[in-house]
């Protein structure tokens, strides 16, 4: 006598085949990009070990050495160590910002699976090379700068690739919530990177880089073996990017090359394209003409400036202000990323419900400014206050950043004016994140230059950037609110004016 089908198998069969492939894509891309951030985080944890107060450490110092710098790692044992740390951060971030604009163009024209897996393996190599300086006893600044530049360039393969994959598999319906949850990979990677780096930071800091480097390289191999780029590759149904009831943008028309304009023009791209012809990848200027790309790109520049300043300088700030050890400061800084997870999910949920991506971002940015001010002044008044303020600041700072780089990028990359051309998603994502990465490079650089004058001035800089990010969305917010008023008027039977 045969037994009935196992409950677990019945559960597996209850979900359609498409759902399993979509779930696999979501989980894989989550793990892939978490590993990217996992490999970026160690530098912020190790900074406080490369330059520390040696007089507070036990043990006899070598003869003829300075009592406060004998245990520091040259060349970071000098008085200008903060500027050197800023140079390290910017070597990575400037290379990342420049490479991102190029990366999207390559991403549209190369197989994403090869492109992403190759970038992950190379990222692992360069991350490990930074840590090997500890074991090879390297003390020259140019080595660290060069490794950071190369790592910044190859890490640009990650974001356009994973957003494009997710955009290919998921339609617009619940994109904000799905991508808000999915975007927690950034904070999960930062948390894991902090915890892993913290294990060896006070003993063998080189392993704080080597272990994350091995992890991202292994994930690159997994990407090569299992990633599916398009639903049609495995005979799955295509997602619906636009609904029939979705209101058309009256300002948007189409040029002859299929790109978007805000001028009155006739769409001639449909008539000149053969039925079975593969659509061409969109040009850089064509992507810039998609409504909203410029506004959200510039907003992300300032939002990412704030986020990355926290990413690279928060542990050192906690060490200097709260007088925690390097490991304790690293563990405490993960609370900012916990808040980032909550903020990303909340921003996605609100924007799906309201239909206003720009308004959601602007509201969170408005709230973030006073919270940053409060954290600087009262955030260190006890552990409970510090924990609560870090979580709230993380949610309000990273919420808009997460929404713009995920759901907004995917929305704009599949805009109605593209007529279903999926070849724009990677380029649009690269433009938005590349512009944001300029701010990510400026933030840590400005923090390194301003911090010698006092941490208060660093926070004033962050608050100013936050306000500017909000103001840059004014046009988008006005347009969304005008649309809401028009819908309300039509429902009430009033004439729109």
PDB file of C-alpha atoms in Angstrom, residues 21 139 178 196-197 216 248 251 262 266 272 317 335 357 363 371 379 386 391 430 459 482:
ATOM      1  CA  UNK A  21      11.979  30.641 -10.840  1.00  0.00           C
ATOM      2  CA  UNK A 139      53.353  49.931   4.101  1.00  0.00           C
ATOM      3  CA  UNK A 178       9.166  43.369  -3.252  1.00  0.00           C
ATOM      4  CA  UNK A 196      33.032  39.159  10.011  1.00  0.00           C
ATOM      5  CA  UNK A 197      35.613  41.957   9.962  1.00  0.00           C
ATOM      6  CA  UNK A 216      32.151  37.062  -2.851  1.00  0.00           C
ATOM      7  CA  UNK A 248      -0.425  58.041 -19.761  1.00  0.00           C
ATOM      8  CA  UNK A 251       4.171  65.276 -21.617  1.00  0.00           C
ATOM      9  CA  UNK A 262       8.844  65.953 -23.594  1.00  0.00           C
ATOM     10  CA  UNK A 266       5.122  61.407 -33.683  1.00  0.00           C
ATOM     11  CA  UNK A 272      10.150  50.971 -38.914  1.00  0.00           C
ATOM     12  CA  UNK A 317      32.735  58.491  15.000  1.00  0.00           C
ATOM     13  CA  UNK A 335      22.107  49.179  13.975  1.00  0.00           C
ATOM     14  CA  UNK A 357       7.629  57.275  -5.341  1.00  0.00           C
ATOM     15  CA  UNK A 363       8.744  62.911   3.113  1.00  0.00           C
ATOM     16  CA  UNK A 371      16.825  63.297  13.301  1.00  0.00           C
ATOM     17  CA  UNK A 379      22.623  60.099  20.427  1.00  0.00           C
ATOM     18  CA  UNK A 386      22.027  55.486  20.838  1.00  0.00           C
ATOM     19  CA  UNK A 391      17.770  52.658  13.894  1.00  0.00           C
ATOM     20  CA  UNK A 430      23.701  52.764 -14.114  1.00  0.00           C
ATOM     21  CA  UNK A 459      26.645  66.572  10.677  1.00  0.00           C
ATOM     22  CA  UNK A 482      -1.355  67.109  -9.311  1.00  0.00           C
TER      23      UNK A 482
END
